[in-house]
Amino acid sequence: MSTSAVPTDAAAQPARPARRALLPQNPRARNLTLNALPVLGLVAVWWFVTAFVLVQPRLYPTPLAVAGELVRILSGDGPLGSTYVHAAATFSRLLVAWSGAFVIGTVLGVIGGRNRWFFDFCANPVWIAMAVPSVVWVYIFLVLFGIDNLVPITALLVLLTAPVFLGTAEGVRAVSPDMIEMCDSYKIGPIRRLFHFYLPSIAPYLVANARVSFALGIRIVIIAEVIGLPNGVGLLVGYWSDSLYMAPLVAWGIILMLVGVAVDHLVFVPLQRRIRQETVG
Amino acid sequence: MTASMRLKEYSAQLASLVLIILGWEIAAQTMNTNALPPASTVFATLGGLVADGDAFGPLFSTLLRTVLGFALGFLLGTAYGIFAATFKTFDELTKWLIQIAIFTPTLILIFLFLVAIGRTNFTVIILIALVVMPMIGTYIRDALKDFDPDLEGMAVSYKVPLHQRVTGMYLPFLIPPMLAAGRIGFTLSWKVAFLAEIFGFPNGLGWQVRQTYQIYNVAGLLAWLCLFIITLIAIEQLMRFVERRVVTW
Amino acid sequence: MTVKVSLRDLHLAFPGRDGAGDKVIYENLNLDIDEGSFTVLLGPSGCGKSTLLNITNGLLKPTSASGIIVDGNDLRDQPEMSRKMAYVFQGARLLRWKTLAQNAEFGLAGLNVQPKEKWQGLMEKYFSAVGLKDYMNHYPHQVSGGMQQRASIVRAWVNEPEILLMDEPFSHLDEITAATMRRILIDLWRQDETRRTIIFVTHDIAEAAQMASDIVMLTPAPSSICYRRKVDMPWPRAMESDEVIDLEKELRRAFSEKAGIRF
């Protein structure tokens, strides 16, 4: 028995270095390689197609052209003034609307989680708010208010409040009735109950709401801006699309995608992990 | 749920709708501007569109693209979810691709596709599938990760044959998240189709909304919009009904 | 002796599910509780003992009652009466994001104990009394289950309430910890200058025999009082003493004779 085991082991030995050459042994490095390879492959295909098959740089930009546009955008150079001014306008709109929606949605969500009637009452408006695309809200507010900075902010506010409301209400409904009974018995008032009891209880839901609504917001702020606004990234995107020039469009897409991923992974994922640890710990 | 509770729920849900329409009507009557036509005018316009049959052409062309795009995205998404939950390496390989797909703004995809591939039905269908697939895929992948490994161990130890494991264990576990993801995904598809039409695809509901906006026909805009919302509500209710029927355990 | 809490003609029924008949918990229940007594409500699980505490605390409205009297006032007319009470639950029910001291403070703020300057002194006094002075700034998950329950007793006691409602507070603990906790509770109660009224719910006959000055025995639902007796025995009572064991026997006999429960 033991003699037969030895050669098998020996035979397995040489196979290992060969595998190591293909993929790194360290699991972290291995995963990173696995994550990155298909993306690199995609870029390679993109390059091949635009360089040899569909040679029409204006409509089918090469990776190199897009990289050049990225550098131009990052250096602030753009057709309608500094790109940073437009980016700042877009992100200030996003931040104002997102934080406003977060506060309003959370407060209403706590009420909705406790009061079934209020939740049912809000169900249809919330659903309509989410189902109607942002651009339509922009149309509606444009005819109501005229061209104004308030239009995209209001449209975003309407759209982002709705998922925050639903998430918070779900979280509040999951709060243990025993703990609510404890608060009732100790006569905890509404303000203290909100800040010291409900909000800490639903902290994981709050982070999830913030995460989902931010990711949604960054996508729809552009849509809301394309129509009828004097500045913002949406205006630039619309401009390049109208002039049928795709390289800057792709570059902006990459920037917005990277910002979304970065905020998600640097802010929300660590926050979520910390709260989960505290909940378990 | 008792009958009285259900009645209370429906009355609350109805109350808000009635309130919105009433508030709209009163605001429009008192403001009396072109910008906000009364609800009654809008619904009369909508009624006219339906009665003349003008509503159905755009409605069905949008609906057809939505259904086809959604079906494609749903199939790909479900397959992705099952593969990613089963094979760790596949999950890692596609992780960044999926992140990119999720975080790329839909509007930029729409602009890009409409220009690069052309304004065809096929473009819109591909677009919808591309937006819906990662959402459904990650939903199903995460749902499958909750699959109880003890159950799997039990099945293996009792030597349950594969086809019985599929119909008896995996499918019942898979169907509820598939239905839920499908419901969310269809709403998303409907919106993507609409957006693509607003931003340049020359027919369908979205195109009508854009047209009416450009000639400042607000009553027409709101009527087409109501048609959009009502269709969505009808489909959503239908899917909920199916979900309740199928998921009885 | 004066009556502290008095429940008169109490009716309570929950609507049945899906057409089933109503589930009746109490039919015409009357109960007086003496001021300064350690009254134990003893009965099998599910007979509605905790419900009785919730009604007394104003957390639950009975179907009907001619009186829920606290200190001569009806609780339904004067909800402020429930501020004289503090509740200790079966589980500790502490907020996990607050330290033990902050949890006690949460209760003080809710019941609005004045003046605020007194809070620190009160907390130190009662955390010391239960042996938790060194753990006041620990979070609930950093201490044992027994310590959590002690902290929840402090959360009730720091308010120096006239009435303490205790719902099987030791039933989740192992027997050795529970025995220590019973001794701590009795000491706490006897050391106080004012003798607080305790309404203590349990299904444990030995626990009742060891602690009560007044025992109220309840039948399974629809629940009624089937046996009641005062206990005039000094504390601390040794569990193995003849008097306590005799009392336990008597209670068991009463259960089988009056409530039809066999042992």
Tab-separated table of N, CA, C and O in Angstrom, chain A residues 186 188, chain C residues 83-88 94 99-130 132-133 136 149-166 185 188-189 192-194 196:
chain	number	residue	atom	x	y	z
A	186	TYR	N	-41.163	51.505	28.255
A	186	TYR	CA	-40.357	52.561	28.878
A	186	TYR	C	-40.718	53.941	28.358
A	186	TYR	O	-39.993	54.899	28.572
A	188	ILE	N	-40.655	55.513	25.479
A	188	ILE	CA	-39.671	56.235	24.689
A	188	ILE	C	-40.390	57.136	23.682
A	188	ILE	O	-41.243	56.666	22.930
C	83	ARG	N	-46.237	55.222	34.274
C	83	ARG	CA	-44.861	55.664	34.537
C	83	ARG	C	-44.372	55.250	35.920
C	83	ARG	O	-43.202	55.407	36.241
C	84	LYS	N	-45.290	54.769	36.739
C	84	LYS	CA	-44.872	54.269	38.046
C	84	LYS	C	-44.298	52.868	37.949
C	84	LYS	O	-43.924	52.271	38.953
C	85	MET	N	-44.335	52.295	36.749
C	85	MET	CA	-43.936	50.892	36.597
C	85	MET	C	-42.703	50.779	35.721
C	85	MET	O	-42.453	51.616	34.871
C	86	ALA	N	-41.958	49.709	35.945
C	86	ALA	CA	-40.886	49.370	35.021
C	86	ALA	C	-40.941	47.868	34.781
C	86	ALA	O	-41.318	47.102	35.672
C	87	TYR	N	-40.585	47.497	33.547
C	87	TYR	CA	-40.836	46.129	33.081
C	87	TYR	C	-39.498	45.412	32.897
C	87	TYR	O	-38.561	45.968	32.324
C	88	VAL	N	-39.411	44.175	33.420
C	88	VAL	CA	-38.256	43.322	33.117
C	88	VAL	C	-38.781	42.157	32.287
C	88	VAL	O	-39.690	41.453	32.712
C	94	LEU	N	-31.819	44.313	25.425
C	94	LEU	CA	-30.951	45.490	25.482
C	94	LEU	C	-30.664	45.952	24.056
C	94	LEU	O	-30.671	45.150	23.132
C	99	THR	N	-23.994	50.838	25.492
C	99	THR	CA	-23.387	50.136	26.622
C	99	THR	C	-24.471	49.830	27.653
C	99	THR	O	-25.587	50.357	27.579
C	100	LEU	N	-24.123	49.000	28.641
C	100	LEU	CA	-25.106	48.660	29.676
C	100	LEU	C	-25.608	49.933	30.352
C	100	LEU	O	-26.804	50.098	30.584
C	101	ALA	N	-24.673	50.870	30.656
C	101	ALA	CA	-25.088	52.111	31.308
C	101	ALA	C	-25.994	52.932	30.400
C	101	ALA	O	-27.018	53.464	30.851
C	102	GLN	N	-25.643	52.997	29.103
C	102	GLN	CA	-26.474	53.771	28.168
C	102	GLN	C	-27.858	53.143	28.013
C	102	GLN	O	-28.849	53.849	27.825
C	103	ASN	N	-27.919	51.822	28.123
C	103	ASN	CA	-29.217	51.150	28.085
C	103	ASN	C	-30.074	51.559	29.265
C	103	ASN	O	-31.271	51.812	29.125
C	104	ALA	N	-29.439	51.630	30.448
C	104	ALA	CA	-30.184	52.056	31.631
C	104	ALA	C	-30.643	53.499	31.461
C	104	ALA	O	-31.777	53.859	31.801
C	105	GLU	N	-29.766	54.329	30.870
C	105	GLU	CA	-30.089	55.730	30.657
C	105	GLU	C	-31.267	55.882	29.690
C	105	GLU	O	-32.088	56.790	29.841
C	106	PHE	N	-31.328	54.988	28.703
C	106	PHE	CA	-32.414	54.981	27.720
C	106	PHE	C	-33.765	54.887	28.440
C	106	PHE	O	-34.695	55.634	28.140
C	107	GLY	N	-33.827	53.971	29.428
C	107	GLY	CA	-35.056	53.826	30.204
C	107	GLY	C	-35.335	55.054	31.061
C	107	GLY	O	-36.472	55.526	31.129
C	108	LEU	N	-34.286	55.596	31.682
C	108	LEU	CA	-34.450	56.789	32.531
C	108	LEU	C	-35.012	57.949	31.713
C	108	LEU	O	-35.903	58.668	32.165
C	109	ALA	N	-34.477	58.109	30.494
C	109	ALA	CA	-34.933	59.206	29.645
C	109	ALA	C	-36.377	58.977	29.212
C	109	ALA	O	-37.181	59.906	29.192
C	110	GLY	N	-36.716	57.727	28.898
C	110	GLY	CA	-38.072	57.430	28.462
C	110	GLY	C	-39.087	57.688	29.556
C	110	GLY	O	-40.099	58.346	29.342
C	111	LEU	N	-38.795	57.189	30.754
C	111	LEU	CA	-39.734	57.378	31.862
C	111	LEU	C	-39.582	58.766	32.481
C	111	LEU	O	-40.305	59.129	33.407
C	112	ASN	N	-38.622	59.549	31.934
C	112	ASN	CA	-38.449	60.945	32.318
C	112	ASN	C	-38.248	61.110	33.824
C	112	ASN	O	-38.978	61.824	34.495
C	113	VAL	N	-37.244	60.415	34.341
C	113	VAL	CA	-36.937	60.507	35.776
C	113	VAL	C	-36.203	61.814	36.024
C	113	VAL	O	-35.250	62.151	35.331
C	114	GLN	N	-36.683	62.597	36.986
C	114	GLN	CA	-36.108	63.914	37.288
C	114	GLN	C	-35.539	63.928	38.710
C	114	GLN	O	-36.032	63.215	39.568
C	115	PRO	N	-34.530	64.726	39.029
C	115	PRO	CA	-33.740	65.517	38.080
C	115	PRO	C	-32.671	64.670	37.409
C	115	PRO	O	-32.258	63.658	37.952
C	116	LYS	N	-32.230	65.139	36.240
C	116	LYS	CA	-31.256	64.394	35.452
C	116	LYS	C	-29.944	64.165	36.199
C	116	LYS	O	-29.253	63.180	35.957
C	117	GLU	N	-29.610	65.127	37.087
C	117	GLU	CA	-28.325	65.051	37.803
C	117	GLU	C	-28.252	63.778	38.647
C	117	GLU	O	-27.177	63.306	38.999
C	118	LYS	N	-29.419	63.266	38.995
C	118	LYS	CA	-29.474	62.081	39.859
C	118	LYS	C	-29.082	60.797	39.118
C	118	LYS	O	-28.718	59.806	39.737
C	119	TRP	N	-29.182	60.821	37.761
C	119	TRP	CA	-29.062	59.586	36.978
C	119	TRP	C	-27.766	58.833	37.252
C	119	TRP	O	-27.785	57.634	37.512
C	120	GLN	N	-26.638	59.576	37.232
C	120	GLN	CA	-25.351	58.923	37.375
C	120	GLN	C	-25.289	58.177	38.715
C	120	GLN	O	-24.886	57.020	38.786
C	121	GLY	N	-25.741	58.869	39.780
C	121	GLY	CA	-25.721	58.265	41.113
C	121	GLY	C	-26.593	57.020	41.165
C	121	GLY	O	-26.196	55.976	41.702
C	122	LEU	N	-27.802	57.132	40.574
C	122	LEU	CA	-28.723	55.985	40.579
C	122	LEU	C	-28.100	54.793	39.864
C	122	LEU	O	-28.160	53.657	40.355
C	123	MET	N	-27.493	55.072	38.708
C	123	MET	CA	-26.934	53.965	37.927
C	123	MET	C	-25.800	53.300	38.697
C	123	MET	O	-25.721	52.075	38.774
C	124	GLU	N	-24.925	54.129	39.298
C	124	GLU	CA	-23.812	53.538	40.049
C	124	GLU	C	-24.336	52.699	41.197
C	124	GLU	O	-23.856	51.597	41.466
C	125	LYS	N	-25.369	53.219	41.869
C	125	LYS	CA	-25.915	52.502	43.016
C	125	LYS	C	-26.427	51.118	42.607
C	125	LYS	O	-26.068	50.104	43.214
C	126	TYR	N	-27.233	51.076	41.554
C	126	TYR	CA	-27.873	49.797	41.235
C	126	TYR	C	-26.973	48.867	40.428
C	126	TYR	O	-27.071	47.656	40.575
C	127	PHE	N	-26.092	49.435	39.594
C	127	PHE	CA	-25.127	48.542	38.928
C	127	PHE	C	-24.231	47.892	39.983
C	127	PHE	O	-23.901	46.708	39.881
C	128	SER	N	-23.845	48.648	41.041
C	128	SER	CA	-23.053	48.044	42.117
C	128	SER	C	-23.857	46.964	42.822
C	128	SER	O	-23.348	45.891	43.147
C	129	ALA	N	-25.140	47.274	43.068
C	129	ALA	CA	-25.971	46.342	43.838
C	129	ALA	C	-26.077	44.977	43.146
C	129	ALA	O	-26.191	43.950	43.820
C	130	VAL	N	-26.039	44.956	41.818
C	130	VAL	CA	-26.116	43.652	41.138
C	130	VAL	C	-24.724	43.159	40.727
C	130	VAL	O	-24.598	42.182	39.994
C	132	LEU	N	-22.347	44.762	38.869
C	132	LEU	CA	-21.954	45.037	37.477
C	132	LEU	C	-21.235	46.372	37.335
C	132	LEU	O	-21.095	46.880	36.229
C	133	LYS	N	-20.757	46.915	38.459
C	133	LYS	CA	-20.192	48.270	38.408
C	133	LYS	C	-19.037	48.352	37.408
C	133	LYS	O	-18.900	49.337	36.691
C	136	MET	N	-20.227	48.555	33.490
C	136	MET	CA	-21.199	49.557	33.017
C	136	MET	C	-20.917	50.029	31.597
C	136	MET	O	-21.832	50.334	30.843
C	149	GLN	N	-29.030	40.007	31.652
C	149	GLN	CA	-30.320	40.050	32.339
C	149	GLN	C	-30.221	40.918	33.594
C	149	GLN	O	-31.144	41.643	33.927
C	150	ARG	N	-29.066	40.857	34.283
C	150	ARG	CA	-28.875	41.739	35.438
C	150	ARG	C	-28.955	43.197	35.008
C	150	ARG	O	-29.564	44.025	35.681
C	151	ALA	N	-28.325	43.511	33.865
C	151	ALA	CA	-28.362	44.897	33.368
C	151	ALA	C	-29.801	45.309	33.069
C	151	ALA	O	-30.192	46.448	33.319
C	152	SER	N	-30.603	44.342	32.559
C	152	SER	CA	-31.984	44.717	32.249
C	152	SER	C	-32.788	44.919	33.532
C	152	SER	O	-33.727	45.706	33.568
C	153	ILE	N	-32.393	44.220	34.618
C	153	ILE	CA	-33.042	44.472	35.915
C	153	ILE	C	-32.660	45.869	36.398
C	153	ILE	O	-33.504	46.629	36.895
C	154	VAL	N	-31.380	46.235	36.208
C	154	VAL	CA	-30.952	47.581	36.596
C	154	VAL	C	-31.724	48.627	35.788
C	154	VAL	O	-32.165	49.634	36.330
C	155	ARG	N	-31.906	48.354	34.452
C	155	ARG	CA	-32.639	49.310	33.627
C	155	ARG	C	-34.016	49.603	34.213
C	155	ARG	O	-34.506	50.733	34.150
C	156	ALA	N	-34.628	48.576	34.787
C	156	ALA	CA	-35.931	48.789	35.430
C	156	ALA	C	-35.755	49.496	36.770
C	156	ALA	O	-36.464	50.441	37.094
C	157	TRP	N	-34.775	49.019	37.554
C	157	TRP	CA	-34.691	49.474	38.938
C	157	TRP	C	-34.210	50.908	39.078
C	157	TRP	O	-34.592	51.603	40.009
C	158	VAL	N	-33.336	51.391	38.173
C	158	VAL	CA	-32.821	52.765	38.316
C	158	VAL	C	-33.929	53.798	38.315
C	158	VAL	O	-33.745	54.889	38.836
C	159	ASN	N	-35.063	53.461	37.744
C	159	ASN	CA	-36.166	54.416	37.747
C	159	ASN	C	-36.835	54.493	39.115
C	159	ASN	O	-37.722	55.301	39.319
C	160	GLU	N	-36.392	53.636	40.047
C	160	GLU	CA	-36.997	53.492	41.365
C	160	GLU	C	-38.517	53.479	41.233
C	160	GLU	O	-39.219	54.307	41.826
C	161	PRO	N	-39.034	52.529	40.420
C	161	PRO	CA	-40.473	52.506	40.171
C	161	PRO	C	-41.220	51.970	41.398
C	161	PRO	O	-40.641	51.237	42.193
C	162	GLU	N	-42.486	52.359	41.512
C	162	GLU	CA	-43.274	51.833	42.634
C	162	GLU	C	-43.658	50.388	42.357
C	162	GLU	O	-43.850	49.612	43.280
C	163	ILE	N	-43.789	50.062	41.072
C	163	ILE	CA	-44.208	48.711	40.705
C	163	ILE	C	-43.208	48.131	39.714
C	163	ILE	O	-42.848	48.794	38.741
C	164	LEU	N	-42.777	46.891	39.932
C	164	LEU	CA	-41.915	46.210	38.972
C	164	LEU	C	-42.678	45.046	38.363
C	164	LEU	O	-43.246	44.218	39.083
C	165	LEU	N	-42.703	45.021	37.031
C	165	LEU	CA	-43.367	43.920	36.346
C	165	LEU	C	-42.272	43.008	35.816
C	165	LEU	O	-41.398	43.456	35.071
C	166	MET	N	-42.275	41.750	36.217
C	166	MET	CA	-41.206	40.857	35.800
C	166	MET	C	-41.796	39.613	35.146
C	166	MET	O	-42.559	38.885	35.755
C	185	LEU	N	-31.936	39.447	43.303
C	185	LEU	CA	-33.207	40.167	43.200
C	185	LEU	C	-33.835	40.377	44.577
C	185	LEU	O	-34.275	41.479	44.911
C	188	LEU	N	-31.886	42.938	46.522
C	188	LEU	CA	-32.146	44.274	45.980
C	188	LEU	C	-33.478	44.802	46.507
C	188	LEU	O	-33.589	45.939	46.957
C	189	TRP	N	-34.448	43.944	46.471
C	189	TRP	CA	-35.809	44.339	46.877
C	189	TRP	C	-35.859	44.655	48.376
C	189	TRP	O	-36.450	45.631	48.798
C	192	ASP	N	-33.929	48.014	49.633
C	192	ASP	CA	-34.492	49.330	49.333
C	192	ASP	C	-35.214	49.901	50.529
C	192	ASP	O	-35.878	49.170	51.270
C	193	GLU	N	-35.136	51.235	50.659
C	193	GLU	CA	-35.806	51.892	51.785
C	193	GLU	C	-37.317	51.748	51.632
C	193	GLU	O	-38.032	51.434	52.561
C	194	THR	N	-37.789	52.021	50.371
C	194	THR	CA	-39.221	51.832	50.145
C	194	THR	C	-39.413	50.411	49.621
C	194	THR	O	-38.650	49.935	48.795
C	196	ARG	N	-40.909	48.132	47.216
C	196	ARG	CA	-41.604	48.212	45.940
C	196	ARG	C	-42.553	47.009	45.763
C	196	ARG	O	-42.321	45.949	46.342
